[in-house]
Coordinates of C-alpha atoms and ligand atoms in Angstrom, one line a residue:
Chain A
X1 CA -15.5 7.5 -9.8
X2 CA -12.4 9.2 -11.6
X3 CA -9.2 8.2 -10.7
X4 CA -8.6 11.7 -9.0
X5 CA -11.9 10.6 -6.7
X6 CA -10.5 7.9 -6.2
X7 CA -6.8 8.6 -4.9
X8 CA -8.5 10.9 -2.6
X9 CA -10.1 8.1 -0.8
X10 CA -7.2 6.6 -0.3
X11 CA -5.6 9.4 0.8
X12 CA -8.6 10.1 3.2
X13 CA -8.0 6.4 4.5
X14 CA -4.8 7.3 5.2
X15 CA -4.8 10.0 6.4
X16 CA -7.2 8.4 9.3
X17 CA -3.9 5.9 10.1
X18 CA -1.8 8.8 10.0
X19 CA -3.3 11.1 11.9
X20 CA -4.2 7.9 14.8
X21 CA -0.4 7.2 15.0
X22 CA 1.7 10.0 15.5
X23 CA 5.6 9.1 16.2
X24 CA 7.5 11.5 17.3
X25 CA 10.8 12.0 17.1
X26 CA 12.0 14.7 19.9
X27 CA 14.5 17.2 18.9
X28 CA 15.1 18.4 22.8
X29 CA 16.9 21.7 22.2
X30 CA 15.8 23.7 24.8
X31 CA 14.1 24.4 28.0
X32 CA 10.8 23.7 26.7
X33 CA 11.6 19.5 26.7
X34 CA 10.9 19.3 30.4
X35 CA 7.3 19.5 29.1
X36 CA 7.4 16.2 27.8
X37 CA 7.6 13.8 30.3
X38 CA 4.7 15.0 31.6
X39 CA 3.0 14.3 28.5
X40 CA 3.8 11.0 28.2
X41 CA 3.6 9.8 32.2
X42 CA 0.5 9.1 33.9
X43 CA -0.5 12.5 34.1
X44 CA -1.7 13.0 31.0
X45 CA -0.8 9.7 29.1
X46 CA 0.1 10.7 25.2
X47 CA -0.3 7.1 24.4
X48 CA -4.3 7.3 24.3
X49 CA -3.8 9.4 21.1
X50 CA -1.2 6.5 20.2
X51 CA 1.6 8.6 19.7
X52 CA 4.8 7.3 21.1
X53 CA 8.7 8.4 21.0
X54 CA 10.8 6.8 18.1
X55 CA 14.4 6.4 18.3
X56 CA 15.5 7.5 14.9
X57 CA 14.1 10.3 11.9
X58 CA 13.5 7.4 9.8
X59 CA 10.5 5.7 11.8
X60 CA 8.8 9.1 13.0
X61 CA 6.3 11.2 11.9
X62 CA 6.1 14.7 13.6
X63 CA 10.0 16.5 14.4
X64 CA 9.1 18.3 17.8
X65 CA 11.6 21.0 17.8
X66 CA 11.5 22.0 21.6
X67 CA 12.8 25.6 22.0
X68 CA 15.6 27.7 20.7
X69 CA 17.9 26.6 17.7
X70 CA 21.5 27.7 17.5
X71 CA 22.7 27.6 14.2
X72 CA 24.9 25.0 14.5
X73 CA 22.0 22.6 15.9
X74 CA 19.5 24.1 12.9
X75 CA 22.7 22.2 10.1
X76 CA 21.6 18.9 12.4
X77 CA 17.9 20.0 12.7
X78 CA 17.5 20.3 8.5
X79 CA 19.4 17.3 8.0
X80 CA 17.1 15.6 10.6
X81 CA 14.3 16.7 9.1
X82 CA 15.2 15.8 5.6
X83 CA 15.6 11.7 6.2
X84 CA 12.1 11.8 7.7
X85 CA 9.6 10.1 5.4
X86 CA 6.3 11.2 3.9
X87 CA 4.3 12.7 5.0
X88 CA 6.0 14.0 8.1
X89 CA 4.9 16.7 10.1
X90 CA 6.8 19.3 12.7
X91 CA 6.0 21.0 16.0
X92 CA 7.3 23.9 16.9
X93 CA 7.6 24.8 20.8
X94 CA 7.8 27.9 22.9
X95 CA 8.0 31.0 21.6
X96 CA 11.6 30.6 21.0
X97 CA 10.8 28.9 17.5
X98 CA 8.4 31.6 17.0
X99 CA 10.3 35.1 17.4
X100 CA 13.2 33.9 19.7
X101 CA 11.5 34.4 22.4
X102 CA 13.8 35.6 25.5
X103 CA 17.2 34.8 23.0
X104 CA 15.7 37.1 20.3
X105 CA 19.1 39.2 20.1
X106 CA 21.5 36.7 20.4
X107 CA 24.0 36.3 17.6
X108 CA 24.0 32.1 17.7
X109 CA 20.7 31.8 18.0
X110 CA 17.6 31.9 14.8
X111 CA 14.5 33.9 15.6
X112 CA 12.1 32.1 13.0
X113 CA 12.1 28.5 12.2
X114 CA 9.6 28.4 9.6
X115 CA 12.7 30.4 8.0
X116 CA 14.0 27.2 7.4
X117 CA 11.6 24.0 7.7
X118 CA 8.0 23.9 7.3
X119 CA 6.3 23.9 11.2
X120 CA 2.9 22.8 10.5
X121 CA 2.0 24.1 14.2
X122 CA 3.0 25.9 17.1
X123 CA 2.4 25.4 20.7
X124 CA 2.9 29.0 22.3
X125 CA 4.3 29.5 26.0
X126 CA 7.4 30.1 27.7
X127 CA 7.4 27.2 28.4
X128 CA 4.0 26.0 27.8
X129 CA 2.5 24.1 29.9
X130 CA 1.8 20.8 29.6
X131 CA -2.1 20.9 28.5
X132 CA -0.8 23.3 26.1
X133 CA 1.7 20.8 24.7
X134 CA -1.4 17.9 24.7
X135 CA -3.6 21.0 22.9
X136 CA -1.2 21.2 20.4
X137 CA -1.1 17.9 19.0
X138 CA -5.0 17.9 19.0
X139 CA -4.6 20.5 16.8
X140 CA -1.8 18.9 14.9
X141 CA -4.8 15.8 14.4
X142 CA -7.3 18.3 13.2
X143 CA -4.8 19.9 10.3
X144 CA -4.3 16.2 9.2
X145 CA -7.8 15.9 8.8
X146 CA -8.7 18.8 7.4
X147 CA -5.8 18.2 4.7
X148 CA -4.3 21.8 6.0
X149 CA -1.2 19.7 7.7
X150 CA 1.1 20.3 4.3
X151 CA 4.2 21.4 5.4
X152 CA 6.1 18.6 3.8
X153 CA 4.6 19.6 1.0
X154 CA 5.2 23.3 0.8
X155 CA 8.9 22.0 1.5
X156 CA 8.9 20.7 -2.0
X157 CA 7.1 23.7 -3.5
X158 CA 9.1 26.0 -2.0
X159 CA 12.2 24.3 -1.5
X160 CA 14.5 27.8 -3.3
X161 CA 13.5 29.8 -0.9
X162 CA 13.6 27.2 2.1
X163 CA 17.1 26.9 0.5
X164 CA 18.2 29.9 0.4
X165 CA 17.3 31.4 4.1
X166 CA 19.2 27.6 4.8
X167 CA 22.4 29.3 3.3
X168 CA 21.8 32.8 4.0
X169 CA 22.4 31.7 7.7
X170 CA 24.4 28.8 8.2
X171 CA 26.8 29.6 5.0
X172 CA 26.7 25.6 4.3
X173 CA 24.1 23.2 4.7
X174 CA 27.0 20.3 4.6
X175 CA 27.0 18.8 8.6
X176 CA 30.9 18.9 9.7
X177 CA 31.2 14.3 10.3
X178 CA 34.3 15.0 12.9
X179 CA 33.9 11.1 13.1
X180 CA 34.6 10.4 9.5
X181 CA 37.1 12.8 8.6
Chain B
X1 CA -5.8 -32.7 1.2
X2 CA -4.3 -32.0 -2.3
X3 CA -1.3 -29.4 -2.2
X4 CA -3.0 -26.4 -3.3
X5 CA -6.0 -26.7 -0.3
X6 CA -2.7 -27.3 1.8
X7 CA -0.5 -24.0 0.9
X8 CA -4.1 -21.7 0.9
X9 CA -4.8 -23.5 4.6
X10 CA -0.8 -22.6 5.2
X11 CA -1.3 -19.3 4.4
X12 CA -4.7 -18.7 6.5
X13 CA -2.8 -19.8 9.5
X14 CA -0.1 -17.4 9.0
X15 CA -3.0 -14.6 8.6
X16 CA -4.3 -15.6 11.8
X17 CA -1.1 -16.0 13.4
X18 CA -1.1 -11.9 12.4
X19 CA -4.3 -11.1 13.7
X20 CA -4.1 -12.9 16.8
X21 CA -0.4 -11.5 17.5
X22 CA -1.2 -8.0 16.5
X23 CA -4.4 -7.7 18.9
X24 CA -2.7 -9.4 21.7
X25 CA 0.6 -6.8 21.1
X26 CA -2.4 -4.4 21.2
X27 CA -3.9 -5.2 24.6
X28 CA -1.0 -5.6 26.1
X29 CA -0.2 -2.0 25.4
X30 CA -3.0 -1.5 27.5
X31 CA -2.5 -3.7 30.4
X32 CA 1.5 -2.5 30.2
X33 CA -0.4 1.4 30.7
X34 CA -2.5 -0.3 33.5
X35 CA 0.5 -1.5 35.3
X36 CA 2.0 1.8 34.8
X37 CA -1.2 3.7 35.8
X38 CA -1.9 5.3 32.5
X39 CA -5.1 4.7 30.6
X40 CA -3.5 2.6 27.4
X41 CA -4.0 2.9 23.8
X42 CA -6.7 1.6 21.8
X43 CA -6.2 -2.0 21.6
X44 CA -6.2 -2.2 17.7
X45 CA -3.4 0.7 18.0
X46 CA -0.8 -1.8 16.5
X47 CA -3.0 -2.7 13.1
X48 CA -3.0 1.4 13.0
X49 CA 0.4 1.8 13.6
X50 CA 0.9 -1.2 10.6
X51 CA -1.4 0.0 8.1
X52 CA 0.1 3.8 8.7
X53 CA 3.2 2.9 8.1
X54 CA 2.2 1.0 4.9
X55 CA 0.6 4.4 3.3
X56 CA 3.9 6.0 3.8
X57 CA 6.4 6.9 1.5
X58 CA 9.7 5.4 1.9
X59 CA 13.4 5.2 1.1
X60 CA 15.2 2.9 -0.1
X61 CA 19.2 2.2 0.0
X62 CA 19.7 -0.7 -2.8
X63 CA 18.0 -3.7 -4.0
X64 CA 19.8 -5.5 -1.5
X65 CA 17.4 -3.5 1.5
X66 CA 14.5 -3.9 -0.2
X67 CA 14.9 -7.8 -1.0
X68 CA 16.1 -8.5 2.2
X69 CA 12.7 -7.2 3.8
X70 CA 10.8 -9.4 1.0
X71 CA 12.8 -12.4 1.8
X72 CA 12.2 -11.8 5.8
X73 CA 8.9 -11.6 5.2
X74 CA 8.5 -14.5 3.0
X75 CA 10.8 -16.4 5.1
X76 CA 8.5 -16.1 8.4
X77 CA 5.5 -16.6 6.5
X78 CA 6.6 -19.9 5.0
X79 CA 7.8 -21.3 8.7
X80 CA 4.1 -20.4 10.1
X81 CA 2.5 -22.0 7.2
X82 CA 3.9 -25.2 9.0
X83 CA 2.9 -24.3 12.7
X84 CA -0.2 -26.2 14.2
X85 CA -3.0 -24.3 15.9
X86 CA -4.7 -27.2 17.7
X87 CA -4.1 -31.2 17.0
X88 CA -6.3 -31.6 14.1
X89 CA -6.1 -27.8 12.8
X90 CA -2.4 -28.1 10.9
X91 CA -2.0 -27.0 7.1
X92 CA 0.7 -29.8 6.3
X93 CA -0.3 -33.2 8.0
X94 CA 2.9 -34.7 9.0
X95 CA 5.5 -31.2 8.0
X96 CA 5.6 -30.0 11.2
X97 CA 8.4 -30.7 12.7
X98 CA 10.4 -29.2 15.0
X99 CA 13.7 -28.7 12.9
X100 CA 11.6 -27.5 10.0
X101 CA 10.8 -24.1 12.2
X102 CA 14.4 -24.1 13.6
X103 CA 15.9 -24.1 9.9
X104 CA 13.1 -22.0 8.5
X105 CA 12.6 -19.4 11.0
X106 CA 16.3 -18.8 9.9
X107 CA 15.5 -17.9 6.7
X108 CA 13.1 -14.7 8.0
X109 CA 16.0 -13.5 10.6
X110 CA 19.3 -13.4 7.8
X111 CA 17.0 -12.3 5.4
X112 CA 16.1 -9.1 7.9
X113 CA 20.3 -9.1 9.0
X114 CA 21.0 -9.1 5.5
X115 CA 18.6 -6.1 4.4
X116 CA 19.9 -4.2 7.5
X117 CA 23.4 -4.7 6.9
X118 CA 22.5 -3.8 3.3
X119 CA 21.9 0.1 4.3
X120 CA 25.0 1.0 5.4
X121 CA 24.3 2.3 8.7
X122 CA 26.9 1.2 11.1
X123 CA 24.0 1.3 14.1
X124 CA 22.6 -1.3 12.1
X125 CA 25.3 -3.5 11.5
X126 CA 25.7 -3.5 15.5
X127 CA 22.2 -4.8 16.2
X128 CA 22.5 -7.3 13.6
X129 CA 25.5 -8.3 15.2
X130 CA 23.8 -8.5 18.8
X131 CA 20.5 -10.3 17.4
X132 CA 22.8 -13.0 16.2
X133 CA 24.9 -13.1 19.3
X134 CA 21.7 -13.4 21.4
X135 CA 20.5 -15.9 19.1
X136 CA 23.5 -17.7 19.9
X137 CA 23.0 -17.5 23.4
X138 CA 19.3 -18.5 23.9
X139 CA 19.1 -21.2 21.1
X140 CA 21.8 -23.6 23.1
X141 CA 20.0 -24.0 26.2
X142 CA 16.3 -23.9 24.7
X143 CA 17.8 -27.2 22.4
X144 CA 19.1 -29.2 25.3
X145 CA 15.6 -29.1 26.5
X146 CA 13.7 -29.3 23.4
X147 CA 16.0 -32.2 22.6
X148 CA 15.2 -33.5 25.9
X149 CA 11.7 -33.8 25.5
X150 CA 12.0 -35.5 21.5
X151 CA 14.0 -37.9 24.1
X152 CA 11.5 -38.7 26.5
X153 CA 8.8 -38.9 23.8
X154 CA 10.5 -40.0 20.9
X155 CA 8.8 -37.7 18.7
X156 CA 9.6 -34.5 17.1
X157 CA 6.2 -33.8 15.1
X158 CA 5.0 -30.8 17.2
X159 CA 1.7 -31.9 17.3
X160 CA 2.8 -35.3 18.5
X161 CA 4.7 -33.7 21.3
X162 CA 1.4 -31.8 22.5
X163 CA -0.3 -35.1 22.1
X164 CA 2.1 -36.9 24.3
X165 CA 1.1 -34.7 26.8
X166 CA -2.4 -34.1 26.4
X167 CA -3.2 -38.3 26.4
X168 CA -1.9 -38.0 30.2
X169 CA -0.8 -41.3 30.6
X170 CA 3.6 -41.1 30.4
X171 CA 3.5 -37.5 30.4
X172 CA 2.0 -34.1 32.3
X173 CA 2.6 -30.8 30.2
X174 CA 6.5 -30.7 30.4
X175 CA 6.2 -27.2 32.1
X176 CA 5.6 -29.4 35.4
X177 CA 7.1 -32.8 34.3
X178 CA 10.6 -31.2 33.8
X179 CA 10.3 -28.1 35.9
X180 CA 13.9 -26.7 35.9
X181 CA 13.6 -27.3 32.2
X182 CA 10.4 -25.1 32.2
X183 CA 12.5 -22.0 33.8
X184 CA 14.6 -22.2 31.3
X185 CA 12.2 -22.0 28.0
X186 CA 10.5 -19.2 29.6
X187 CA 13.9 -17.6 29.7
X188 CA 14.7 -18.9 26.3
X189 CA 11.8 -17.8 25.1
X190 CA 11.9 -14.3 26.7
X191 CA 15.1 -13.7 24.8
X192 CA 13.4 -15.0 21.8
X193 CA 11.0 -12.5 21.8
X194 CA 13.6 -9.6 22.4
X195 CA 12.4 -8.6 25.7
X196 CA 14.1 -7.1 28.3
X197 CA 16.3 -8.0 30.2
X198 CA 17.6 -9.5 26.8
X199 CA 16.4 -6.8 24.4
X200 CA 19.9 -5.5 24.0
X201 CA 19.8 -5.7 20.1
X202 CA 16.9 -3.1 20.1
X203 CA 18.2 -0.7 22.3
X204 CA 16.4 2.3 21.4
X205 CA 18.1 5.0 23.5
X206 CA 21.6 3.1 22.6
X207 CA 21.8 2.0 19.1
X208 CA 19.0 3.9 17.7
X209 CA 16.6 0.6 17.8
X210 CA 19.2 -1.5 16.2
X211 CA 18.7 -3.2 12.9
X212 CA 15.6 -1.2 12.3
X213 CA 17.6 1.8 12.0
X214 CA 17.3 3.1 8.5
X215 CA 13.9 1.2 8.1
X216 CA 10.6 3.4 7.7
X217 CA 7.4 3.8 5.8
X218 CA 6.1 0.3 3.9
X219 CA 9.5 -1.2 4.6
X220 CA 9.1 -1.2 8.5
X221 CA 5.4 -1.8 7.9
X222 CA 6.7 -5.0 6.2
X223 CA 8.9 -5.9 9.1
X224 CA 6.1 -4.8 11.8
X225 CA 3.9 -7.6 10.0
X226 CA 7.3 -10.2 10.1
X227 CA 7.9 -9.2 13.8
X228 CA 4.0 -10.4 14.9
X229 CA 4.3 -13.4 13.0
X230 CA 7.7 -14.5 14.5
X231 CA 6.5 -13.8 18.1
X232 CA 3.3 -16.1 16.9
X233 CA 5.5 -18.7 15.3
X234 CA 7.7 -18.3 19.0
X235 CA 4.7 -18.4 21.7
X236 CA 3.1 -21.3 19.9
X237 CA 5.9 -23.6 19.7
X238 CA 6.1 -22.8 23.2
X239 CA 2.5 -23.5 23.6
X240 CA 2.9 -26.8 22.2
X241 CA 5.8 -27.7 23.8
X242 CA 5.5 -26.9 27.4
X243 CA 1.8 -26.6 28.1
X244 CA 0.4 -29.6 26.3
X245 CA -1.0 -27.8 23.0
X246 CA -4.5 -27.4 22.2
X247 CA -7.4 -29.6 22.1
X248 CA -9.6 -26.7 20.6
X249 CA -9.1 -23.2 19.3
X250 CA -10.4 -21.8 22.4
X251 CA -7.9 -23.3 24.7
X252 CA -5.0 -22.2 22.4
X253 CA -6.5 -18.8 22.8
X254 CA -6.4 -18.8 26.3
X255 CA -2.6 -20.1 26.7
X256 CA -1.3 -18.3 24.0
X257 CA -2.8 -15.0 25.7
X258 CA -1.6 -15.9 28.8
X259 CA 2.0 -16.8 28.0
X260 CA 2.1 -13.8 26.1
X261 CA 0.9 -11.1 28.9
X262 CA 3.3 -13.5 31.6
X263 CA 6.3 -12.4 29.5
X264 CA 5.4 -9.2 28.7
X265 CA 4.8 -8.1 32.4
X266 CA 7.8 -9.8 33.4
X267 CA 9.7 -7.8 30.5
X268 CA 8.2 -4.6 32.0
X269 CA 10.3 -4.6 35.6
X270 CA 13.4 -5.4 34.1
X271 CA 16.4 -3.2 32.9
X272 CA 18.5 -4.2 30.4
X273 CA 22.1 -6.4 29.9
X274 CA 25.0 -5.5 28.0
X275 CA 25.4 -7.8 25.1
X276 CA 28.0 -9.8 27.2
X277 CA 25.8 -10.3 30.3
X278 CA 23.5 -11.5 28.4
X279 CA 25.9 -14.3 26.6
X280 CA 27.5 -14.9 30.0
X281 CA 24.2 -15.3 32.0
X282 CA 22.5 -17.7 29.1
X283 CA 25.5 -20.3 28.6
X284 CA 25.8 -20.2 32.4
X285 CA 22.4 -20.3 34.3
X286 CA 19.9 -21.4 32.1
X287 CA 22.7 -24.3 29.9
X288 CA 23.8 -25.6 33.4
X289 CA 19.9 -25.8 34.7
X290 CA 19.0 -27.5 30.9
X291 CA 22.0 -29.7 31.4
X292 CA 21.0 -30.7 34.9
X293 CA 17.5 -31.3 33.8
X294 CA 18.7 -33.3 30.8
X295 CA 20.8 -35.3 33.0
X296 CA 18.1 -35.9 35.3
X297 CA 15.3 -37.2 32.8
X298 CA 17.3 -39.0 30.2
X299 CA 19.6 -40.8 32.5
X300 CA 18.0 -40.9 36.0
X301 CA 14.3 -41.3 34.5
X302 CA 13.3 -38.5 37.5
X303 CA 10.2 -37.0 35.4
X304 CA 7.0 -35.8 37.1
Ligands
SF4_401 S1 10.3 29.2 24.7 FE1 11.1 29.6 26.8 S2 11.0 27.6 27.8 FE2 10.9 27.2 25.6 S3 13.0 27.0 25.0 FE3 12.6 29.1 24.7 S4 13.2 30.1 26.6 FE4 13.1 27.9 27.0

């Protein structure tokens, strides 16, 4: 085996842990959330999959962004987003992270996330329901085995223009720290 | 046996330690989902969770974070190297005393308070600061009773302890000779493992989960792997102590497993204290109750 053949059997192995253990860290911006606790209760039980909230970017794996971003929660969202480690992965829910949805003409509010982070998937609905939401990580599973889950990695690849649509909105990337100052 | 058979038999107990502690975290996901009636993970979810977390990329913030989880690691590896599985299974005939885990064990825990302080997130520092606090708290009363017992059987080789109890004779398991002392390891030992009520320095909804803040990818998979091995090195000193060790693998099995899953489904029903309920209630319950019981074995020779 060359070494290519090689790293891609590890990377296969891997990508078997990764795809068994999905942390998520929830980014509850909008309506949409309230599909959650569902989705982890006894109703439909998320843990079977062996995914399971984590408190802080650092441990998790897939960002669920849950519903519409205002531009001064997409500064906390990218920053978010940025500590995670590789590979990470992101959700997007409702279709206000895909056109806006019903706050598609508001001035505070972005119409397109994958504007400004990589979403690897969407679950659409206003608000989805809850199979939807379970649906959605299935498919999240599949794309990591398939190898098409590569948003992290477009992130890199692309990272100018990811950049630039950053600044184009928000002005400055730089969070305000009122805490610090 | 010569030193080298010794340290390789050390180091095979500390793999099993990880094994056994990992699958029995892993069922108990399950019977925590039963309880809860959800269907429960796989039960070898936690070696998934471990070996994911070990084939991901991570940050790092200084040497000092980065040594500190190797020294953590190596710390709690060394202190199970020591620990006993049944009377005649031991790695270290005659090391296994109790003060060598209390000392070592030390090592693992500042070597993780050290790496956490060392990355500079304030959330952190804060659950470093509780862990040690708690520590403080649960360590006084689980001594009295500990020392209690090297008291009554003038021994403090582990093994010997279990021995003591297992020959009948003097002593029952201590869990029914010196019941009041019995409540109080369990709550000792609950706060040892960091469950709730006394799992304030995790707090994950609070503090972020605490000292593992800024930790992921193969340095929390590192920490995952210390954290089994501690709550091995912690339910089998129990084991030993309290319910008159092991005459063979199988019965260690059984009381490990059941001490475990008795804690864990006690953890489940609680809440969680504030860091100083849970120093008030531990020097005044559980020290009084170890104090009484010390009082009452030592000096008035009332042991069952
Ligand atoms: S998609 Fe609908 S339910 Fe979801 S956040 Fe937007 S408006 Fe709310």
């Amino acid at each position: 085996m060359t070494k290519e053949e090689v790293d891609r059997k590890w990377w296969e192995i891997g990508d078997f842990f990764r795809r068994n253990s999905l942390w998520m860290l929830m980014y509850c911006t909008g309506c949409c959330a309230i599909e959650l606790p569902p989705a982890m209760t006894s109703a439909y039980d998320m843990e079977r999959l062996g995914m399971g909230p984590m408190a802080t970017p650092r441990q998790a794996d897939v960002l669920l962004v849950t519903g519409y971003l205002s531009l001064k929660t997409l500064r906390r969202l990218i920053y978010t987003y940025e500590q995670m480690s590789e590979p990470k992965y992101v959700v997007g829910f409702g279709s206000c992270t895909i056109n806006g949805g019903i706050y598609h003409d508001s001035h505070a509010v972005i119409n397109q996330l994958d504007q400004y982070i990589p979403v690897d998937t969407y679950v659409a609905g206003c608000m989805p329901n809850t199979e939807a939401v379970m649906n959605g990580f299935i498919d999240l599973m599949e794309l990591i085995k398939t190898k098409k889950a590569d948003g992290w990695k477009r992130y890199h690849e692309n990272y100018e223009w990811y950049k630039k649509n950053q600044l184009d909105s928000l002005g400055s990337i730089e969070v305000k720290d009122e805490f610090h100052e | 046996m010569s030193i080298g058979l010794s340290i390789i038999a050390g180091l095979g107990v500390a793999l099993f330690g990880f094994v056994l502690q990992t699958s029995v975290a892993g069922l108990n996901r399950k019977v925590v989902a039963r309880l809860q009636k959800r269907y429960g993970p796989k039960w070898y979810q936690e070696f998934i969770d471990i070996f994911k977390l070990l084939s991901k990329r991570a940050t790092s913030h200084g040497w000092i974070f980065d040594f500190g989880v190797i020294m953590a690691l190596g710390g709690i590896i060394a202190t199970a190297m020591f620990m006993p599985i049944t009377n005649n299974l031991l790695a270290f005939e005659g090391f296994d005393n109790f003060f060598i885990f209390v000392y070592l064990i030390a090592v693992g825990m500042l070597g993780m308070a050290m790496s956490a302080s060392g990355s500079g997130n304030p959330l952190a520092s804060i659950g470093v600061m509780r862990a040690l606090t708690t520590m403080l708290a649960y360590e006084v009363p689980f001594m009295v009773i500990v020392l209690t017992i090297i008291n009554l059987t003038g021994e403090s080789s582990v093994s010997a302890i279990a021995q003591a109890q297992q020959l009948g004779g003097d002593f029952n398991w201590f869990i029914i000779a010196l019941p009041i002392g019995g409540v109080v390891a369990v709550l000792s030992l609950m706060g040892m493992l960091g469950k709730k009520p006394f799992e304030t320095y995790i707090a994950p909804a609070e503090i972020a989960s605490g000292p593992m803040v800024e930790y992921g990818g193969k340095q929390l998979g590192m920490l995952f792997i210390m954290h089994e091995i501690t709550v091995f090195i912690e339910v089998s000193l129990f084991v030993h102590l309290f319910l008159g060790g092991a005459e063979n693998i199988i019965i260690f099995l059984v009381k490990y497993v059941a001490v475990y899953t008795f804690v864990n489904l006690i953890s489940y029903v609680n809440g969680r204290f504030k860091i100083d309920q849970v120093v008030v209630f531990f020097y005044k319950w559980p020290l009084l109750l170890a104090v009484i019981q010390a009082v009452m074995a030592i000096y008035l020779g009332l042991v069952i």
